[in-house]
Amino acid sequence: MYEYLGNLHMHSTYSDGSLDIEDIAARAAQAGLDFIIITDHYTLKGLYEKKEGYQQGVLVMIGMEANVSQNHYICLDISQEVKNNDEYPQEVIDGVNRQDGIGIIAHPFEKGSPVFGDGIKYQWTDWQVQDFQGIEVWNFTSQWKEHVSSIIKGLFLLIYPHAALTGPCPLALQKLDQYQGQGKKIIAVGGSDAHGFKMKAGILWVTVSPYETAFRCINVHVLCPTPLSGQVADDKYKIYHAIRQGQLWIAYDYFINSYGFRFFVEGEGKRWQMGDSLPFSSKLTGWVFTPKPALVKLLRNGIEVESSRGRQHVFYDLEPGVYRVEVYHRHLLGYRPWIFSNAIWIE
Ligand SMILES: [Zn+2]
Ligand SMILES: [Zn+2]
């Protein structure tokens, strides 16, 4: 498998971001990303103005984020804008599905900050909806805002945003596990939601979570069966295909890059990757490889069933269920959340 590092949620000057797509691509290149997906609010202008393609070695793809005051929905792999419908988000979901796109519920349990952005929060309110493809379980900007509980804390987090990054949203993970437990193939993603907000602090303008910082924090790594070719249409297809299949993990790569992480199940000479489902048989083994020694928790149907420390982790005799792994690496004060896999279904 070929591994590519990217970020799939961010805003440019086509909506409320502070940089244009060319500048964002330059920051992504500096951060070592292979691809980015621009998801401006309510618009595919970037696509219509032919901004997709390779820029500074980064594959730039364009989707959008629908809805205004609630029920934000990331729409990927579409060619026409999807109309907002804050009240009935099922309409938005259906609009993406009609184009065979990929739709992801964005930051569903955002809490907002009492001192930043007037306490506004953008939550998902309608869980009766069906046929969406994914849930964004870790959103850098939402989590950053949530931790800005006072001006002093905000100033501290401007300098050291890592103090806010405590792991994926527990409620979003719970929703994910709940849907997956019902047999629904919902994928988990994480994103920067980078805007490069400009804010006035006294006489100075400061940038809140600049793109270059955000691109070093909550990203996704996708696995493709064949390498990217440099042909834009082909490579777009490969990346979107991997996302659609759930062949990806979410990583907080700032301190240790998770490049080389793998999670798969083996049995009877076959191997299944994240996003795959396989029929139950005896002697199925789960394998996890971490690029540095780490604590790996294996979850079955959302509940931790085993854990392992080291670089190579083996879990024998897996029973039927939905499996995903959470990986934590050690630091001075304990363990830091690092890698959150997509699921493998043993049916
Ligand atoms: Zn949003
Ligand atoms: Zn956004």
Short mmCIF file of C-alpha atoms and ligand atoms in Angstrom, two decimals:
data_model
loop_
_atom_site.label_atom_id
_atom_site.label_comp_id
_atom_site.label_asym_id
_atom_site.label_seq_id
_atom_site.Cartn_x
_atom_site.Cartn_y
_atom_site.Cartn_z
CA MET A 1 0.00 0.00 0.00
CA TYR A 2 1.15 3.56 -0.72
CA GLU A 3 0.63 6.11 2.00
CA TYR A 4 -0.30 9.77 1.47
CA LEU A 5 -0.65 12.49 4.07
CA GLY A 6 -3.30 15.13 3.68
CA ASN A 7 -5.87 17.42 5.17
CA LEU A 8 -9.47 17.46 4.03
CA HIS A 9 -11.12 20.38 5.78
CA MET A 10 -10.01 24.01 5.35
CA HIS A 11 -11.17 27.39 4.09
CA SER A 12 -9.67 29.84 1.62
CA THR A 13 -10.48 33.42 0.59
CA TYR A 14 -13.35 31.98 -1.48
CA SER A 15 -15.14 31.92 1.88
CA ASP A 16 -13.87 33.04 5.29
CA GLY A 17 -10.27 31.84 5.13
CA SER A 18 -7.45 34.38 5.14
CA LEU A 19 -5.26 32.94 2.35
CA ASP A 20 -5.95 32.08 -1.28
CA ILE A 21 -5.56 28.55 -2.55
CA GLU A 22 -2.05 29.12 -3.95
CA ASP A 23 -0.79 30.36 -0.59
CA ILE A 24 -2.53 27.56 1.26
CA ALA A 25 -0.88 25.01 -1.06
CA ALA A 26 2.50 26.60 -0.30
CA ARG A 27 1.89 26.20 3.46
CA ALA A 28 0.76 22.61 2.91
CA ALA A 29 3.96 21.91 0.96
CA GLN A 30 6.03 23.34 3.83
CA ALA A 31 4.16 21.10 6.26
CA GLY A 32 4.94 18.05 4.09
CA LEU A 33 1.37 17.28 3.01
CA ASP A 34 0.77 15.30 -0.18
CA PHE A 35 -2.79 16.53 -0.73
CA ILE A 36 -5.28 19.07 0.57
CA ILE A 37 -9.01 19.41 0.05
CA ILE A 38 -10.35 22.95 0.17
CA THR A 39 -13.85 22.99 1.67
CA ASP A 40 -15.09 26.57 1.45
CA HIS A 41 -18.47 27.47 2.89
CA TYR A 42 -21.32 27.06 0.38
CA THR A 43 -19.15 27.36 -2.74
CA LEU A 44 -17.22 25.35 -5.29
CA LYS A 45 -15.83 28.52 -6.84
CA GLY A 46 -12.31 27.15 -6.56
CA LEU A 47 -13.33 24.18 -8.67
CA TYR A 48 -15.13 26.30 -11.25
CA GLU A 49 -12.07 28.56 -11.49
CA LYS A 50 -9.90 25.50 -12.15
CA LYS A 51 -7.83 25.63 -9.00
CA GLU A 52 -7.58 21.87 -8.72
CA GLY A 53 -4.26 20.29 -9.62
CA TYR A 54 -0.72 20.01 -8.39
CA GLN A 55 0.69 23.14 -6.79
CA GLN A 56 4.20 23.02 -5.30
CA GLY A 57 3.96 19.22 -5.32
CA VAL A 58 0.71 19.20 -3.34
CA LEU A 59 -2.40 17.77 -4.94
CA VAL A 60 -5.10 20.42 -4.42
CA MET A 61 -8.65 19.10 -4.56
CA ILE A 62 -11.85 21.06 -4.03
CA GLY A 63 -15.01 20.22 -2.13
CA MET A 64 -17.25 22.44 -0.03
CA GLU A 65 -18.86 22.75 3.39
CA ALA A 66 -22.63 23.18 3.34
CA ASN A 67 -24.97 24.85 5.85
CA VAL A 68 -24.78 28.02 7.87
CA SER A 69 -25.87 28.06 11.52
CA GLN A 70 -25.99 24.32 12.20
CA ASN A 71 -25.54 20.88 10.61
CA HIS A 72 -22.29 21.65 8.78
CA TYR A 73 -21.63 19.01 6.15
CA ILE A 74 -18.39 18.45 4.26
CA CYS A 75 -19.12 17.56 0.64
CA LEU A 76 -16.31 15.87 -1.28
CA ASP A 77 -15.93 14.46 -4.79
CA ILE A 78 -18.77 16.52 -6.23
CA SER A 79 -18.89 18.73 -9.31
CA GLN A 80 -21.92 20.89 -8.52
CA GLU A 81 -22.63 22.99 -5.48
CA VAL A 82 -25.00 21.48 -2.97
CA LYS A 83 -27.68 23.84 -1.64
CA ASN A 84 -27.68 24.71 2.06
CA ASN A 85 -30.51 23.41 4.17
CA ASP A 86 -29.83 24.08 7.84
CA GLU A 87 -33.27 22.86 8.88
CA TYR A 88 -33.38 19.61 6.90
CA PRO A 89 -29.82 18.40 6.49
CA GLN A 90 -31.11 15.20 4.90
CA GLU A 91 -31.64 17.34 1.77
CA VAL A 92 -27.96 18.24 1.78
CA ILE A 93 -26.94 14.61 2.32
CA ASP A 94 -29.17 13.54 -0.56
CA GLY A 95 -27.72 16.31 -2.74
CA VAL A 96 -24.22 14.86 -2.25
CA ASN A 97 -25.43 11.29 -2.78
CA ARG A 98 -27.11 12.24 -6.08
CA GLN A 99 -23.62 13.16 -7.32
CA ASP A 100 -22.06 10.03 -5.82
CA GLY A 101 -20.01 12.29 -3.58
CA ILE A 102 -18.67 11.70 -0.09
CA GLY A 103 -20.50 13.49 2.73
CA ILE A 104 -19.10 13.97 6.18
CA ILE A 105 -20.85 15.36 9.26
CA ALA A 106 -18.50 18.13 10.45
CA HIS A 107 -17.62 18.90 14.08
CA PRO A 108 -21.01 17.61 15.31
CA PHE A 109 -20.57 18.43 18.99
CA GLU A 110 -18.66 21.70 18.72
CA LYS A 111 -18.79 23.59 22.03
CA GLY A 112 -17.55 27.06 21.02
CA SER A 113 -15.65 29.50 23.21
CA PRO A 114 -17.11 32.09 25.57
CA VAL A 115 -14.45 34.63 24.55
CA PHE A 116 -13.74 33.83 20.90
CA GLY A 117 -16.30 34.13 18.10
CA ASP A 118 -19.07 35.28 20.48
CA GLY A 119 -19.58 31.79 21.86
CA ILE A 120 -21.12 30.63 18.60
CA LYS A 121 -21.06 26.90 18.04
CA TYR A 122 -22.03 24.94 14.97
CA GLN A 123 -23.45 21.59 15.98
CA TRP A 124 -25.21 18.74 14.24
CA THR A 125 -28.79 18.70 15.49
CA ASP A 126 -30.56 16.07 13.42
CA TRP A 127 -29.49 12.46 14.07
CA GLN A 128 -32.49 11.05 12.25
CA VAL A 129 -30.59 11.55 9.00
CA GLN A 130 -29.45 8.61 6.91
CA ASP A 131 -26.97 7.73 4.20
CA PHE A 132 -24.13 10.06 5.10
CA GLN A 133 -20.68 8.58 4.66
CA GLY A 134 -18.59 9.86 7.54
CA ILE A 135 -18.20 11.75 10.79
CA GLU A 136 -15.42 14.21 11.52
CA VAL A 137 -14.42 13.03 14.98
CA TRP A 138 -11.44 15.35 15.47
CA ASN A 139 -11.50 18.97 14.32
CA PHE A 140 -8.45 21.05 15.20
CA THR A 141 -10.17 24.46 15.12
CA SER A 142 -13.24 23.37 17.09
CA GLN A 143 -11.09 21.86 19.79
CA TRP A 144 -8.83 24.90 19.90
CA LYS A 145 -11.84 27.21 20.33
CA GLU A 146 -13.40 24.99 22.96
CA HIS A 147 -10.32 25.36 25.15
CA VAL A 148 -10.24 29.16 24.92
CA SER A 149 -12.12 29.63 28.17
CA SER A 150 -10.58 33.04 28.96
CA ILE A 151 -8.44 35.69 27.26
CA ILE A 152 -5.37 34.49 29.16
CA LYS A 153 -5.99 30.88 28.10
CA GLY A 154 -6.51 32.11 24.54
CA LEU A 155 -3.16 33.91 24.53
CA PHE A 156 -1.47 30.82 25.89
CA LEU A 157 -3.10 28.63 23.21
CA LEU A 158 -1.99 31.05 20.50
CA ILE A 159 1.58 30.27 21.50
CA TYR A 160 1.07 26.62 22.38
CA PRO A 161 -2.03 25.19 20.62
CA HIS A 162 -1.01 21.66 21.61
CA ALA A 163 -2.40 22.19 25.12
CA ALA A 164 -5.86 22.17 23.51
CA LEU A 165 -5.43 18.95 21.54
CA THR A 166 -6.79 16.35 23.89
CA GLY A 167 -7.95 13.74 21.39
CA PRO A 168 -10.99 13.15 19.21
CA CYS A 169 -14.34 14.39 20.51
CA PRO A 170 -15.63 11.58 22.79
CA LEU A 171 -19.27 12.18 21.80
CA ALA A 172 -18.40 12.00 18.10
CA LEU A 173 -16.52 8.72 18.65
CA GLN A 174 -19.54 7.41 20.53
CA LYS A 175 -21.80 8.25 17.58
CA LEU A 176 -19.35 6.59 15.21
CA ASP A 177 -19.25 3.41 17.30
CA GLN A 178 -23.02 3.42 17.57
CA TYR A 179 -23.53 3.64 13.79
CA GLN A 180 -20.80 1.12 13.07
CA GLY A 181 -22.31 -1.22 15.65
CA GLN A 182 -25.55 -1.12 13.64
CA GLY A 183 -23.60 -2.43 10.65
CA LYS A 184 -23.35 0.98 8.93
CA LYS A 185 -20.05 1.61 7.20
CA ILE A 186 -19.46 5.09 8.51
CA ILE A 187 -15.91 6.39 8.13
CA ALA A 188 -14.04 8.51 10.65
CA VAL A 189 -12.03 11.54 9.57
CA GLY A 190 -10.17 14.39 11.22
CA GLY A 191 -9.42 17.82 9.82
CA SER A 192 -7.76 21.13 10.50
CA ASP A 193 -10.73 23.33 9.55
CA ALA A 194 -7.96 25.90 9.04
CA HIS A 195 -9.08 29.47 8.36
CA GLY A 196 -6.00 31.42 9.43
CA PHE A 197 -8.34 33.78 11.33
CA LYS A 198 -6.92 37.26 11.87
CA MET A 199 -7.70 38.72 15.26
CA LYS A 200 -6.82 42.01 16.91
CA ALA A 201 -5.00 41.68 20.23
CA GLY A 202 -4.41 45.21 21.55
CA ILE A 203 -2.51 47.00 18.79
CA LEU A 204 -1.40 43.79 17.08
CA TRP A 205 -3.10 41.57 14.53
CA VAL A 206 -2.47 37.93 15.29
CA THR A 207 -3.35 34.83 13.32
CA VAL A 208 -5.31 32.27 15.24
CA SER A 209 -4.17 28.74 14.41
CA PRO A 210 -2.33 29.60 11.20
CA TYR A 211 -2.53 27.16 8.30
CA GLU A 212 1.05 26.00 8.74
CA THR A 213 0.43 25.05 12.38
CA ALA A 214 -2.93 23.46 11.67
CA PHE A 215 -1.38 21.34 8.88
CA ARG A 216 1.07 19.84 11.34
CA CYS A 217 -1.60 18.73 13.78
CA ILE A 218 -4.78 16.84 12.86
CA ASN A 219 -4.36 15.21 9.46
CA VAL A 220 -5.34 12.02 7.69
CA HIS A 221 -3.09 9.37 6.12
CA VAL A 222 -4.70 7.46 3.28
CA LEU A 223 -3.58 4.14 1.83
CA CYS A 224 -3.77 3.55 -1.92
CA PRO A 225 -3.10 0.19 -3.60
CA THR A 226 -1.13 1.89 -6.41
CA PRO A 227 1.03 5.02 -6.26
CA LEU A 228 -0.15 8.47 -7.35
CA SER A 229 0.89 9.12 -10.92
CA GLY A 230 1.04 12.92 -11.16
CA GLN A 231 -2.08 12.87 -13.38
CA VAL A 232 -4.63 15.03 -11.58
CA ALA A 233 -7.81 13.12 -12.51
CA ASP A 234 -6.25 9.74 -11.70
CA ASP A 235 -4.79 10.88 -8.42
CA LYS A 236 -8.01 12.57 -7.34
CA TYR A 237 -9.82 9.33 -7.97
CA LYS A 238 -7.29 7.37 -5.93
CA ILE A 239 -7.44 9.68 -2.93
CA TYR A 240 -11.24 9.95 -2.96
CA HIS A 241 -11.54 6.20 -3.40
CA ALA A 242 -9.36 5.58 -0.34
CA ILE A 243 -11.39 8.08 1.73
CA ARG A 244 -14.68 6.55 0.60
CA GLN A 245 -13.42 3.08 1.56
CA GLY A 246 -12.20 4.25 4.96
CA GLN A 247 -8.63 3.30 4.11
CA LEU A 248 -7.24 6.01 6.29
CA TRP A 249 -6.38 6.99 9.80
CA ILE A 250 -6.50 10.24 11.71
CA ALA A 251 -3.19 11.38 13.19
CA TYR A 252 -1.87 14.09 15.43
CA ASP A 253 1.51 14.12 13.74
CA TYR A 254 3.14 17.20 15.26
CA PHE A 255 5.41 15.43 17.74
CA ILE A 256 5.91 12.11 15.97
CA ASN A 257 4.80 11.53 12.39
CA SER A 258 2.66 8.42 12.15
CA TYR A 259 4.01 7.55 8.71
CA GLY A 260 4.29 3.76 8.51
CA PHE A 261 1.44 2.96 10.91
CA ARG A 262 -0.53 -0.08 9.78
CA PHE A 263 -3.58 -1.92 11.07
CA PHE A 264 -4.88 -5.03 9.34
CA VAL A 265 -6.43 -8.43 9.98
CA GLU A 266 -4.96 -11.67 8.64
CA GLY A 267 -6.37 -15.14 8.34
CA GLU A 268 -6.12 -18.10 5.97
CA GLY A 269 -3.39 -16.39 3.98
CA LYS A 270 -5.47 -13.26 3.34
CA ARG A 271 -5.16 -9.71 4.60
CA TRP A 272 -7.87 -7.10 5.18
CA GLN A 273 -7.22 -3.38 5.60
CA MET A 274 -9.11 -0.62 7.37
CA GLY A 275 -12.48 -0.11 5.71
CA ASP A 276 -12.72 -3.79 4.72
CA SER A 277 -15.19 -6.33 5.99
CA LEU A 278 -14.54 -10.04 6.10
CA PRO A 279 -16.47 -13.14 7.09
CA PHE A 280 -15.70 -14.52 10.53
CA SER A 281 -13.52 -17.60 10.70
CA SER A 282 -11.37 -19.05 13.42
CA LYS A 283 -7.77 -17.88 13.80
CA LEU A 284 -8.15 -14.29 12.65
CA THR A 285 -5.26 -12.15 13.85
CA GLY A 286 -5.13 -8.39 14.18
CA TRP A 287 -1.80 -6.67 13.50
CA VAL A 288 -0.80 -3.14 14.36
CA PHE A 289 2.56 -1.57 13.55
CA THR A 290 3.52 1.77 15.03
CA PRO A 291 6.55 3.73 13.80
CA LYS A 292 7.62 4.38 17.42
CA PRO A 293 6.86 2.48 20.62
CA ALA A 294 3.31 3.27 21.65
CA LEU A 295 0.30 2.19 23.63
CA VAL A 296 -2.27 0.59 21.33
CA LYS A 297 -5.84 0.01 22.43
CA LEU A 298 -7.94 -2.41 20.40
CA LEU A 299 -11.64 -1.59 20.47
CA ARG A 300 -14.39 -4.01 19.54
CA ASN A 301 -17.83 -2.46 19.05
CA GLY A 302 -16.53 0.71 20.69
CA ILE A 303 -15.22 -1.01 23.82
CA GLU A 304 -11.55 -1.55 24.62
CA VAL A 305 -10.89 -5.28 24.63
CA GLU A 306 -7.09 -5.45 24.62
CA SER A 307 -4.07 -3.20 24.80
CA SER A 308 -0.43 -3.56 23.88
CA ARG A 309 2.81 -1.61 24.26
CA GLY A 310 5.72 -1.53 21.84
CA ARG A 311 6.03 -1.17 18.05
CA GLN A 312 4.51 -4.43 16.91
CA HIS A 313 1.16 -5.44 18.34
CA VAL A 314 -0.61 -8.76 17.76
CA PHE A 315 -4.16 -9.61 18.74
CA TYR A 316 -5.12 -13.27 18.36
CA ASP A 317 -8.41 -15.06 17.79
CA LEU A 318 -10.60 -12.08 16.94
CA GLU A 319 -14.33 -12.61 17.35
CA PRO A 320 -17.00 -11.08 15.13
CA GLY A 321 -17.40 -7.32 15.63
CA VAL A 322 -16.23 -3.91 14.47
CA TYR A 323 -12.59 -3.26 15.31
CA ARG A 324 -10.66 -0.01 15.42
CA VAL A 325 -7.51 1.03 17.23
CA GLU A 326 -6.44 4.06 19.22
CA VAL A 327 -2.74 4.76 19.64
CA TYR A 328 -1.08 6.93 22.27
CA HIS A 329 2.60 7.84 22.53
CA ARG A 330 4.44 8.65 25.71
CA HIS A 331 5.51 12.12 26.66
CA LEU A 332 6.72 13.72 29.85
CA LEU A 333 3.37 13.91 31.57
CA GLY A 334 1.86 10.66 30.37
CA TYR A 335 0.37 9.63 27.03
CA ARG A 336 -0.59 11.82 24.09
CA PRO A 337 -3.38 10.84 21.63
CA TRP A 338 -1.69 10.04 18.33
CA ILE A 339 -3.42 7.73 15.85
CA PHE A 340 -7.11 6.83 15.43
CA SER A 341 -7.77 4.16 12.83
CA ASN A 342 -10.78 3.43 10.70
CA ALA A 343 -12.60 0.19 11.33
CA ILE A 344 -12.37 -3.38 10.08
CA TRP A 345 -15.63 -5.35 10.19
CA ILE A 346 -15.57 -9.06 11.04
CA GLU A 347 -19.06 -10.25 10.18
ZN ZN B 1 -18.02 24.06 9.96
ZN ZN B 2 -15.04 24.34 8.14
#
